[in-house]
């Protein structure tokens, strides 16, 4: 078998075992994939996931960094940001989440992680473009539009928030959360 085929088989087996929750077997096959072909980040990402599940955050961070050194994609950057968030390294996490979204605006882990940090650090204005970028790609993702509306409410931009809620309610008139917030905004405006 060729090195590339061995790599693909071992990586796929690692993913399957990880999905099934057999961390030891997943680790074994990801390790084999790394020895077959050291130019892909996926085995390192898989091993990082295993390390996180085992509570070995330092090891996971090293593996995410290794994956990022091979190919800095949204998955490795999000992984680093999640660990940094867990450690209280909010500035670093914020930067890595933004980097992940620059590479993939549809990465919901990065998007909602960024919103969570922005809310805690009073930086909501900085996340609006990322929410808007996501909605430009998937305009009917109500959870993201509702999050945008919530950020706008927190920033005192009630008219814009109301417009976002109206868009949700046009698509989904039964959306209770959007209806409730829209009614609250109307009461505040009255």
Tab-separated table of C-alpha atoms in Angstrom:
chain	number	residue	atom	x	y	z
A	1	UNK	CA	0.000	0.000	0.000
A	2	UNK	CA	1.090	3.524	-0.632
A	3	UNK	CA	1.905	5.904	2.209
A	4	UNK	CA	-1.059	8.106	1.295
A	5	UNK	CA	-3.489	5.186	1.325
A	6	UNK	CA	-2.112	3.970	4.671
A	7	UNK	CA	-2.507	7.490	5.993
A	8	UNK	CA	-6.137	7.747	4.838
A	9	UNK	CA	-7.088	4.354	6.257
A	10	UNK	CA	-5.437	4.990	9.623
A	11	UNK	CA	-6.906	8.513	9.875
A	12	UNK	CA	-10.399	7.203	9.079
A	13	UNK	CA	-10.058	4.412	11.629
A	14	UNK	CA	-8.893	6.956	14.207
A	15	UNK	CA	-11.963	9.078	13.483
A	16	UNK	CA	-14.273	6.079	13.719
A	17	UNK	CA	-12.852	4.925	17.042
A	18	UNK	CA	-12.975	8.481	18.381
A	19	UNK	CA	-16.625	8.750	17.372
A	20	UNK	CA	-17.348	5.444	19.109
A	21	UNK	CA	-15.576	6.678	22.251
A	22	UNK	CA	-12.691	4.202	22.163
A	23	UNK	CA	-9.959	6.739	22.897
A	24	UNK	CA	-7.138	4.186	23.121
A	25	UNK	CA	-7.867	2.693	19.689
A	26	UNK	CA	-8.401	6.161	18.214
A	27	UNK	CA	-5.055	7.254	19.613
A	28	UNK	CA	-3.376	4.169	18.154
A	29	UNK	CA	-4.690	4.802	14.646
A	30	UNK	CA	-4.058	8.542	14.709
A	31	UNK	CA	-0.486	7.729	15.759
A	32	UNK	CA	-0.142	5.393	12.780
A	33	UNK	CA	-1.549	8.070	10.475
A	34	UNK	CA	1.072	10.529	11.732
A	35	UNK	CA	3.884	8.118	10.878
A	36	UNK	CA	2.434	7.448	7.415
A	37	UNK	CA	2.245	11.073	6.374
A	38	UNK	CA	3.404	14.001	8.495
A	39	UNK	CA	2.060	16.705	6.198
A	40	UNK	CA	-1.598	16.691	7.279
A	41	UNK	CA	-2.969	18.273	10.451
A	42	UNK	CA	-5.894	15.861	10.922
A	43	UNK	CA	-4.140	13.222	13.075
A	44	UNK	CA	-2.860	15.966	15.388
A	45	UNK	CA	-6.368	17.411	15.642
A	46	UNK	CA	-7.730	13.966	16.492
A	47	UNK	CA	-5.058	13.424	19.137
A	48	UNK	CA	-5.768	16.883	20.543
A	49	UNK	CA	-9.440	15.985	20.863
A	50	UNK	CA	-8.494	12.833	22.739
A	51	UNK	CA	-6.210	14.816	25.060
A	52	UNK	CA	-9.030	17.280	25.787
A	53	UNK	CA	-11.412	14.440	26.589
A	54	UNK	CA	-8.830	13.040	28.978
A	55	UNK	CA	-8.390	16.442	30.620
A	56	UNK	CA	-4.804	16.794	29.346
A	57	UNK	CA	-5.078	20.400	28.207
A	58	UNK	CA	-1.327	21.056	28.001
A	59	UNK	CA	-0.889	18.078	25.679
A	60	UNK	CA	-3.923	19.136	23.663
A	61	UNK	CA	-2.525	22.642	23.249
A	62	UNK	CA	0.776	21.259	21.943
A	63	UNK	CA	-1.107	19.082	19.459
A	64	UNK	CA	-3.306	21.956	18.281
A	65	UNK	CA	-0.185	24.083	17.820
A	66	UNK	CA	1.469	21.294	15.822
A	67	UNK	CA	-1.629	20.982	13.633
A	68	UNK	CA	-1.645	24.750	13.186
A	69	UNK	CA	2.018	24.741	12.179
A	70	UNK	CA	1.156	22.291	9.400
A	71	UNK	CA	-2.005	24.123	8.350
A	72	UNK	CA	-3.492	26.912	10.426
A	73	UNK	CA	-7.150	26.194	9.820
A	74	UNK	CA	-10.236	27.119	11.783
A	75	UNK	CA	-10.268	23.818	13.678
A	76	UNK	CA	-6.797	24.162	15.179
A	77	UNK	CA	-7.328	27.841	15.993
A	78	UNK	CA	-10.691	27.101	17.625
A	79	UNK	CA	-9.166	24.272	19.629
A	80	UNK	CA	-6.434	26.540	20.946
A	81	UNK	CA	-9.012	29.224	21.750
A	82	UNK	CA	-11.206	26.806	23.705
A	83	UNK	CA	-8.254	25.725	25.838
A	84	UNK	CA	-7.213	29.345	26.354
A	85	UNK	CA	-10.759	30.197	27.367
A	86	UNK	CA	-10.688	27.359	29.894
A	87	UNK	CA	-7.423	28.703	31.279
A	88	UNK	CA	-8.732	32.266	31.520
A	89	UNK	CA	-6.425	33.513	28.738
A	90	UNK	CA	-9.204	35.567	27.201
A	91	UNK	CA	-7.143	37.898	25.016
A	92	UNK	CA	-5.398	34.958	23.337
A	93	UNK	CA	-8.681	33.065	22.962
A	94	UNK	CA	-10.343	36.121	21.414
A	95	UNK	CA	-7.510	36.406	18.880
A	96	UNK	CA	-7.622	32.711	17.981
A	97	UNK	CA	-11.423	32.698	17.607
A	98	UNK	CA	-11.178	35.720	15.289
A	99	UNK	CA	-8.469	33.922	13.308
A	100	UNK	CA	-10.653	30.837	13.012
A	101	UNK	CA	-13.558	32.930	11.726
A	102	UNK	CA	-11.302	34.667	9.210
A	103	UNK	CA	-10.580	31.225	7.766
A	104	UNK	CA	-14.125	29.881	8.085
A	105	UNK	CA	-16.935	32.354	8.871
A	106	UNK	CA	-19.321	29.409	9.402
A	107	UNK	CA	-17.414	27.911	12.355
A	108	UNK	CA	-20.122	28.034	15.021
A	109	UNK	CA	-17.783	26.932	17.817
A	110	UNK	CA	-15.557	29.928	17.108
A	111	UNK	CA	-18.492	32.273	16.562
A	112	UNK	CA	-20.297	31.484	19.793
A	113	UNK	CA	-17.012	31.287	21.726
A	114	UNK	CA	-16.173	34.771	20.483
A	115	UNK	CA	-19.616	36.067	21.475
A	116	UNK	CA	-19.251	34.550	24.934
A	117	UNK	CA	-15.868	36.216	25.444
A	118	UNK	CA	-17.082	39.511	23.995
A	119	UNK	CA	-20.048	39.543	26.339
A	120	UNK	CA	-17.851	38.862	29.377
A	121	UNK	CA	-15.279	41.490	28.358
A	122	UNK	CA	-17.748	44.164	27.135
A	123	UNK	CA	-16.504	43.845	23.545
A	124	UNK	CA	-19.806	43.036	21.815
A	125	UNK	CA	-19.293	45.668	19.134
A	126	UNK	CA	-16.290	43.718	17.891
A	127	UNK	CA	-18.313	40.560	17.183
A	128	UNK	CA	-21.034	42.165	15.080
A	129	UNK	CA	-19.084	41.849	11.798
A	130	UNK	CA	-18.503	38.130	12.427
A	131	UNK	CA	-22.192	37.509	13.064
A	132	UNK	CA	-23.074	39.508	9.946
A	133	UNK	CA	-20.498	37.587	7.876
A	134	UNK	CA	-22.074	34.327	8.984
A	135	UNK	CA	-25.561	35.550	8.106
A	136	UNK	CA	-24.358	36.654	4.676
A	137	UNK	CA	-23.591	32.969	4.037
A	138	UNK	CA	-26.561	31.432	5.868
A	139	UNK	CA	-29.258	34.075	6.310
A	140	UNK	CA	-31.860	31.720	7.785
A	141	UNK	CA	-29.747	30.504	10.704
A	142	UNK	CA	-32.076	31.884	13.373
A	143	UNK	CA	-29.764	31.126	16.297
A	144	UNK	CA	-27.077	33.383	14.825
A	145	UNK	CA	-29.546	36.133	13.909
A	146	UNK	CA	-31.047	35.987	17.417
A	147	UNK	CA	-27.535	36.260	18.876
A	148	UNK	CA	-26.903	39.294	16.667
A	149	UNK	CA	-30.160	40.827	17.893
A	150	UNK	CA	-29.161	40.171	21.503
A	151	UNK	CA	-25.796	41.832	20.970
A	152	UNK	CA	-27.496	44.838	19.396
A	153	UNK	CA	-29.898	45.096	22.353
A	154	UNK	CA	-26.953	45.048	24.750
A	155	UNK	CA	-25.337	47.827	22.728
A	156	UNK	CA	-28.516	49.923	22.928
A	157	UNK	CA	-29.181	49.575	19.191
A	158	UNK	CA	-32.816	48.571	19.623
A	159	UNK	CA	-34.083	49.494	16.159
A	160	UNK	CA	-31.458	47.336	14.478
A	161	UNK	CA	-32.168	44.514	16.926
A	162	UNK	CA	-35.871	44.780	16.119
A	163	UNK	CA	-35.109	44.524	12.403
A	164	UNK	CA	-33.149	41.310	12.991
A	165	UNK	CA	-35.974	39.873	15.089
A	166	UNK	CA	-38.491	40.809	12.384
A	167	UNK	CA	-36.434	38.821	9.873
A	168	UNK	CA	-36.563	35.771	12.141
A	169	UNK	CA	-40.310	36.115	12.648
A	170	UNK	CA	-40.916	36.445	8.902
A	171	UNK	CA	-39.282	33.045	8.403
A	172	UNK	CA	-40.470	31.456	11.640
A	173	UNK	CA	-43.550	33.155	13.129
A	174	UNK	CA	-43.644	30.563	15.933
A	175	UNK	CA	-40.147	31.447	17.202
A	176	UNK	CA	-41.019	32.150	20.838
A	177	UNK	CA	-37.652	33.640	21.833
A	178	UNK	CA	-37.657	36.119	18.938
A	179	UNK	CA	-41.270	37.063	19.581
A	180	UNK	CA	-40.617	37.576	23.308
A	181	UNK	CA	-37.576	39.800	22.725
A	182	UNK	CA	-39.394	41.772	19.998
A	183	UNK	CA	-42.304	42.402	22.379
A	184	UNK	CA	-39.884	43.473	25.123
A	185	UNK	CA	-38.253	45.958	22.727
A	186	UNK	CA	-41.664	47.374	21.844
A	187	UNK	CA	-42.448	47.871	25.548
A	188	UNK	CA	-39.111	49.615	26.089
A	189	UNK	CA	-39.714	51.894	23.092
A	190	UNK	CA	-43.234	52.842	24.255
